Short mmCIF file of C-alpha atoms in Angstrom, two decimals:
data_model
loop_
_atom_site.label_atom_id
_atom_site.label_comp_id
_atom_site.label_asym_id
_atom_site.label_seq_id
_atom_site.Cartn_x
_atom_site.Cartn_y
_atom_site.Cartn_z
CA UNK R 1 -63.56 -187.28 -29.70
CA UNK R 2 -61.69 -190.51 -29.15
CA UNK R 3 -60.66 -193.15 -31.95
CA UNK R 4 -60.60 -196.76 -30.81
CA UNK R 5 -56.85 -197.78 -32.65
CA UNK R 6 -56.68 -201.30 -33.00
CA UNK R 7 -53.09 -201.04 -31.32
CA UNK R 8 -53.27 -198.84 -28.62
CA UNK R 9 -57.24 -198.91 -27.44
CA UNK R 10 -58.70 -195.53 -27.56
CA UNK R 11 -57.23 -192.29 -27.51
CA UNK R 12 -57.30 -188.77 -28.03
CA UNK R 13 -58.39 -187.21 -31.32
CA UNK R 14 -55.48 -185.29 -31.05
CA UNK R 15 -53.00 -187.80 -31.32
CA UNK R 16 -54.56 -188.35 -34.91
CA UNK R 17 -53.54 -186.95 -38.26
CA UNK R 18 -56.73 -187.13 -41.02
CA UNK R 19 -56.71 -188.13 -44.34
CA UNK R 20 -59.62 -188.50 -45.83
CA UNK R 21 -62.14 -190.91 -47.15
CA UNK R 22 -60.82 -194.45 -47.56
CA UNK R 23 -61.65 -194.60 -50.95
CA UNK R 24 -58.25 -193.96 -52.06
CA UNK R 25 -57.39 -197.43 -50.70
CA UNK R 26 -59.08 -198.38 -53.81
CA UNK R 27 -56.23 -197.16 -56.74
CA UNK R 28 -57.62 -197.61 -60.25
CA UNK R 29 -55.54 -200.11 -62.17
CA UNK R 30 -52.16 -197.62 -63.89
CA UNK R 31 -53.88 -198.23 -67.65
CA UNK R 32 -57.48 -197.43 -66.22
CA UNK R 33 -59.07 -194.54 -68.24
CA UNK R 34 -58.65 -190.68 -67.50
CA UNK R 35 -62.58 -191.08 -66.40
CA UNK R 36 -61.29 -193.51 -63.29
CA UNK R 37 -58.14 -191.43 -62.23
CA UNK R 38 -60.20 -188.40 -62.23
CA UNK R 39 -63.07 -189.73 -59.74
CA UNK R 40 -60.11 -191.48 -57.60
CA UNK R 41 -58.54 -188.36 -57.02
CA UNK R 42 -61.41 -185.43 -57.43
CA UNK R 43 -64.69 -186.50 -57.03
CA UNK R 44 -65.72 -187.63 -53.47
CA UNK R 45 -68.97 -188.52 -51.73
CA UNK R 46 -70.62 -186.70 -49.17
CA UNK R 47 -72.26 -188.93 -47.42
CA UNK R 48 -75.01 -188.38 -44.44
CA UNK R 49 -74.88 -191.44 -42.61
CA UNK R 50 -71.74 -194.02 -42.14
CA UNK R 51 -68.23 -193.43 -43.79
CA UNK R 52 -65.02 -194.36 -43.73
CA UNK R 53 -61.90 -192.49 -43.45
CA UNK R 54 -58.36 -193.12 -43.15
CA UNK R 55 -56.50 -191.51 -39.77
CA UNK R 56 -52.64 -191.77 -39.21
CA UNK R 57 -51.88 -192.18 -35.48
CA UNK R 58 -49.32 -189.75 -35.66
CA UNK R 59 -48.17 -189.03 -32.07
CA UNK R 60 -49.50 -192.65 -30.74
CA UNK R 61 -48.20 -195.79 -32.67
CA UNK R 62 -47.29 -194.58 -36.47
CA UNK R 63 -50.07 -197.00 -37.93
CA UNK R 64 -52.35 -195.70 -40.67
CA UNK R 65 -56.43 -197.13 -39.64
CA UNK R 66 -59.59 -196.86 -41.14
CA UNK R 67 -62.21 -195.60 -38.99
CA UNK R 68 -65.96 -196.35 -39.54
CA UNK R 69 -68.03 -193.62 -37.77
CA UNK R 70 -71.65 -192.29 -38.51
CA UNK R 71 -71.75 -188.00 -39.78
CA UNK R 72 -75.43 -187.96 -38.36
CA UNK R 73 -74.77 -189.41 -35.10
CA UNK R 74 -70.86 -188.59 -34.67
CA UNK R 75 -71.03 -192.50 -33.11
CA UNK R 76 -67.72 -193.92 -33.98
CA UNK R 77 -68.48 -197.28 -34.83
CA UNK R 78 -64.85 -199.20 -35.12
CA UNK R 79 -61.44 -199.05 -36.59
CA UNK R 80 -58.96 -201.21 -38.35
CA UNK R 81 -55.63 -201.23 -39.37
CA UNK R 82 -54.81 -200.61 -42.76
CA UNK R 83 -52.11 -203.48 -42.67
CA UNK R 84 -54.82 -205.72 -42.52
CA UNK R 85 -57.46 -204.17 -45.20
CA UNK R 86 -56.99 -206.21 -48.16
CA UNK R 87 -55.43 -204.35 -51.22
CA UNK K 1 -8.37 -181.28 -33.36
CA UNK K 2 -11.39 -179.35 -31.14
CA UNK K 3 -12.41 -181.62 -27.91
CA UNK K 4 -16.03 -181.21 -27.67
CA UNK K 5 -17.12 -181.29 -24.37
CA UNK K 6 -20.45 -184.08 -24.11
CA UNK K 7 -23.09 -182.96 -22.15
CA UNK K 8 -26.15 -184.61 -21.12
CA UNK K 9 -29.77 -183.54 -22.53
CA UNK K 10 -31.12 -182.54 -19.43
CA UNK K 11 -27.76 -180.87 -18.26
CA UNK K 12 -27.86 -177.84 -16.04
CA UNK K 13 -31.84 -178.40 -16.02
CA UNK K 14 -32.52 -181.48 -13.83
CA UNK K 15 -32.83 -182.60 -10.66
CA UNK K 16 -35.19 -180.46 -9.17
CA UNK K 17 -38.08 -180.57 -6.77
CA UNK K 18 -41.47 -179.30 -6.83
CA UNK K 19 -43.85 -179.95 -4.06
CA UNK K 20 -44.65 -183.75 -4.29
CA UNK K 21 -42.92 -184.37 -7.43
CA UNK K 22 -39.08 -185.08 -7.98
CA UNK K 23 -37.83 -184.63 -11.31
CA UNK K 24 -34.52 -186.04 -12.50
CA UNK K 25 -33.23 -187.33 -15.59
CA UNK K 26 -32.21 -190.80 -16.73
CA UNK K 27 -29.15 -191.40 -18.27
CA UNK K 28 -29.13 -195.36 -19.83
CA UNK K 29 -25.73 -196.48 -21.09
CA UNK K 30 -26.98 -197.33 -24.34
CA UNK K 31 -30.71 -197.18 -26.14
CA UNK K 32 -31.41 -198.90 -29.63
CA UNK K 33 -34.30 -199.37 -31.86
CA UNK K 34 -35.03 -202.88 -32.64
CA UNK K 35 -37.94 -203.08 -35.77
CA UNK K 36 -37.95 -206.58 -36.81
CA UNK K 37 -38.82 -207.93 -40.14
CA UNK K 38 -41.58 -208.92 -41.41
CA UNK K 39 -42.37 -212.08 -39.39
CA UNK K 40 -39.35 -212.37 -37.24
CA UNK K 41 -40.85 -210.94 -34.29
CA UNK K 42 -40.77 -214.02 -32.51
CA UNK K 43 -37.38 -214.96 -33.21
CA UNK K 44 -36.13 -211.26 -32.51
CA UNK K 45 -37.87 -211.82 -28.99
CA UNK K 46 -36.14 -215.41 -28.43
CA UNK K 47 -32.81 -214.06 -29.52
CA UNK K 48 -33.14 -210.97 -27.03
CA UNK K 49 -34.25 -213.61 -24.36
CA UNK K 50 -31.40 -215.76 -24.70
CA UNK K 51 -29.18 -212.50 -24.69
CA UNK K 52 -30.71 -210.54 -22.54
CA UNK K 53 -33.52 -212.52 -20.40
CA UNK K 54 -36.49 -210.01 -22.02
CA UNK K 55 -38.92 -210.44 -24.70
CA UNK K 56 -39.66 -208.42 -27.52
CA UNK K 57 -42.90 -206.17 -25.86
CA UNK K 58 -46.03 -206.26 -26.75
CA UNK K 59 -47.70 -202.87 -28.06
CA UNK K 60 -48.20 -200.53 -25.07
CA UNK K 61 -45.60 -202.66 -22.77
CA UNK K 62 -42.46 -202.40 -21.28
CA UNK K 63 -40.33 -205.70 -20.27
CA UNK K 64 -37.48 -206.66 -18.16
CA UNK K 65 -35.69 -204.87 -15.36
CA UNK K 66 -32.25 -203.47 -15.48
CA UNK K 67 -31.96 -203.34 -19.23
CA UNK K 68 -35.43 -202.73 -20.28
CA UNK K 69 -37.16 -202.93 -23.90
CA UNK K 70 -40.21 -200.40 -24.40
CA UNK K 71 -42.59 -200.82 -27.21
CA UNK K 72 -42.62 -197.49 -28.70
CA UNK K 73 -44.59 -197.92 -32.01
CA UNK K 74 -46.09 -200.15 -34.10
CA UNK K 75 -43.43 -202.99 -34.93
CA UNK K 76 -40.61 -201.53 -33.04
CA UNK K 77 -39.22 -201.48 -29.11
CA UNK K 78 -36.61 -199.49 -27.70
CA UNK K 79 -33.37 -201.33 -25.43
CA UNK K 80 -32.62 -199.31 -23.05
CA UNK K 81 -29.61 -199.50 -21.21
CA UNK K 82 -27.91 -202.24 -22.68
CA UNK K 83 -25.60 -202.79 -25.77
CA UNK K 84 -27.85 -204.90 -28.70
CA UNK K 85 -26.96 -208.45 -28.81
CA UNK K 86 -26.61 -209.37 -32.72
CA UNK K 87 -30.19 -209.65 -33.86
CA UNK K 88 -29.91 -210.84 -37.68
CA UNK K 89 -33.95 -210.66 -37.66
CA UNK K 90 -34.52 -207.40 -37.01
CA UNK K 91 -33.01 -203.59 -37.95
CA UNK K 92 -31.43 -201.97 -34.96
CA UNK K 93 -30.50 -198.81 -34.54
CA UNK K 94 -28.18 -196.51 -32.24
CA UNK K 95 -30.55 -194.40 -31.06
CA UNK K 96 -28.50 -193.35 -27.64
CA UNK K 97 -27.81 -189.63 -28.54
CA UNK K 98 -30.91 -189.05 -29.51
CA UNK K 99 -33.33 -189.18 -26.56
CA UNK K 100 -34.35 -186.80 -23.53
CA UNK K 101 -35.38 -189.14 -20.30
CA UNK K 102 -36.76 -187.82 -17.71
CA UNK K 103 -38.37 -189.77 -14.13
CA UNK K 104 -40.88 -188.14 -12.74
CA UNK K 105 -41.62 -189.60 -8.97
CA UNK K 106 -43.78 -188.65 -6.23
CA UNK K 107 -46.99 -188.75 -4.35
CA UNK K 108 -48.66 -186.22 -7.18
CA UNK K 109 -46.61 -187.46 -10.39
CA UNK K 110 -49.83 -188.71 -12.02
CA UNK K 111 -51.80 -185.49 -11.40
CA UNK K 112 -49.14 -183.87 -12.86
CA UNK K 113 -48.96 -185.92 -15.85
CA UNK K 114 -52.65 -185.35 -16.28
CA UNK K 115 -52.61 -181.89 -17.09
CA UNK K 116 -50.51 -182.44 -19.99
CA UNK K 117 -51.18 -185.83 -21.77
CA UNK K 118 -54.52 -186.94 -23.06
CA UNK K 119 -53.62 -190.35 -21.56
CA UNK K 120 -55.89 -191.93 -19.28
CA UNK K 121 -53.82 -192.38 -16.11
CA UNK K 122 -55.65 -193.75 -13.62
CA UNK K 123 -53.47 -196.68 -12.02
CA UNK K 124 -55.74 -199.26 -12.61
CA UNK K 125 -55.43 -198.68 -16.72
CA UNK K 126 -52.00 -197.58 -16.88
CA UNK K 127 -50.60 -200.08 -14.54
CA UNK K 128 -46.50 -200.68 -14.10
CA UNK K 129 -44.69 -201.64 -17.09
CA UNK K 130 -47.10 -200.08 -19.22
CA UNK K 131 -46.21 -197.60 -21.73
CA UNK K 132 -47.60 -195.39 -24.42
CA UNK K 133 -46.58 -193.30 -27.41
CA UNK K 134 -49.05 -189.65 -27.13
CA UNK K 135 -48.22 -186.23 -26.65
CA UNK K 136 -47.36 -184.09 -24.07
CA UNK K 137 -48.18 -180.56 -24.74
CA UNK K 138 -47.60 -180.33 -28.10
CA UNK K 139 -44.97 -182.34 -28.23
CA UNK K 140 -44.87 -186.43 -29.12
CA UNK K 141 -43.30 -188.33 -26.22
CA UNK K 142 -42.91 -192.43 -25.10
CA UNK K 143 -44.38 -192.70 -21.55
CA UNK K 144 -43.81 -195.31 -18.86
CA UNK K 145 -44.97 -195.98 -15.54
CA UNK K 146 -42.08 -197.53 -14.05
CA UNK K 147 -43.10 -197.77 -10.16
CA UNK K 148 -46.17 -197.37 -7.90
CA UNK K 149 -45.43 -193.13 -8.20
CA UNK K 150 -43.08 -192.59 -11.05
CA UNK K 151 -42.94 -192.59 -14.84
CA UNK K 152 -40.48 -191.86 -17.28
CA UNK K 153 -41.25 -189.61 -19.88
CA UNK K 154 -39.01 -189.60 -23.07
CA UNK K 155 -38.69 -187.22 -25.78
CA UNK K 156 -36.35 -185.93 -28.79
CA UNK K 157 -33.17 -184.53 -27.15
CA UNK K 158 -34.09 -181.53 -28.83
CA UNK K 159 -37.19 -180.61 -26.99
CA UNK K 160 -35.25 -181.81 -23.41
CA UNK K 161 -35.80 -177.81 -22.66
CA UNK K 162 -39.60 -177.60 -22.89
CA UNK K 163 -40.19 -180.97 -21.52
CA UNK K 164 -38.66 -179.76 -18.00
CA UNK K 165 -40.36 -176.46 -18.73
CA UNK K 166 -43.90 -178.12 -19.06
CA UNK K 167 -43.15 -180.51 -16.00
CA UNK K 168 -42.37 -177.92 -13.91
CA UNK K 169 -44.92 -175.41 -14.77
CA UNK K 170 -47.55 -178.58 -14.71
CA UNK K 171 -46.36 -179.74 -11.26
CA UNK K 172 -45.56 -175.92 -10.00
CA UNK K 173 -49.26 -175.52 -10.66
CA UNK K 174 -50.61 -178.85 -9.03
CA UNK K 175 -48.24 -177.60 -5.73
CA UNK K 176 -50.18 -174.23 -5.27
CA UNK K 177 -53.36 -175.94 -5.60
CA UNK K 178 -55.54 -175.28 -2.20
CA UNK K 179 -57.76 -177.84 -1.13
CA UNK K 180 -60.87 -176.38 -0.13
CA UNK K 181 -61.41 -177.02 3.71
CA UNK K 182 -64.97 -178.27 4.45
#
């Protein structure tokens, strides 16, 4: 597999460190309820189609992207750095 | 007082010669990392122009000859071998101790290079002056293609050791290779 990183074109998989799904980009305000804490850092999608998860080009560049690639297709459709993702 | 005896990283290790392929290590006078701030890239490359007479690279480039700077991550180059002009913009480093560099030259350098990085090396991608942070075997390295046949390969002075062991088990391995007469 080969992510395209926005800084250094495409490259390995195993340059690549995963994270997860980029949902966590998305931090509940500090006085949100126990109900919004708990789905940001427990409950998780599983979804069949296109996702979004967050890769840290470990042994390339040092930048954190998001990746956008399909689970049904294993098509990888983009990526992004996180830099630029607003907050 | 104990006088400590410096050695270099590559020391009793380096040169050596394997088929097509020389190996030998670099020794620069002097390599610091230069991150600038946020939004003083530009001036950081000016003021290292004006010093120097090289810009600030680009990601995946190398500039200048003689004293060189390499990208070698996101927001950050390395100067190699020169001293760092005063550079209010930006947060430099002495980083001189703390690299293995090693040339790798001949006729099969890039086949040999291919066993071991992920990179695609094929000349007209990875042309001269460009460079690239990946691994090398399992270890992370800065990579340069510094002439039509050779490439210099840094790494933590710490893994100096299994960097020449990989080269020359790599390039052993490319030398015993029998082309099949047709």
């Amino acid at each position: 597999m080969r992510l395209p990183c926005p800084l250094c074109g495409d490259r390995d998989r195993r340059e690549f460190y995963y994270q997860g799904a980029a949902v966590t980009l998305n931090r509940p305000a500090p006085e949100a309820d126990a109900d919004a804490w708990d789905a940001y850092l427990h409950l998780r999608d599983n979804p069949a189609g296109e996702t979004r998860d967050l890769w840290y080009h470990e042994a390339g560049c040092g930048a954190w992207i998001m990746v956008t690639r399909n689970t049904l297709t294993h098509e990888v459709l983009g990526a992004e750095l996180i830099e630029g993702v607003p907050a | 007082m104990a006088r400590l005896i410096e050695t270099s990283p590559c020391a009793g290790l380096l040169p050596r010669t394997i088929g097509a392929v020389d190996l030998s290590e670099v020794e620069p006078a002097q390599i610091t990392l230069i991150a600038p701030f946020k939004g003083q890239q530009a001036a950081v490359s000016d003021a290292l122009d004006a010093a120097l007479g090289l810009t600030f690279p680009a990601p995946n480039r190398a500039t200048g000859q003689g004293a060189r700077a390499v990208w070698s991550g996101a927001g950050q180059a390395l100067l190699i071998g020169s001293a760092c002009p005063a550079l209010p913009g930006a947060a430099c480093i002495d980083q001189s101790d703390a690299w293995a560099i090693v040339r790798i030259e001949g006729a099969d350098a890039a086949r040999v290079l291919a066993r071991l990085t992920p990179l695609d090396l094929r000349p007209e991608v990875f042309q001269q002056d460009h460079t690239a942070r990946s691994v090398l075997g399992q270890m992370p390295v800065s990579l340069t293609r510094v002439g039509r046949h050779a490439y210099e390969v840094m790494v933590m002075r710490s893994m100096a050791r299994t960097l020449v062991q990989e080269l020359t088990r790599a390039a052993q391995g490319v030398a015993d290779r029998i082309e099949p007469s047709i």
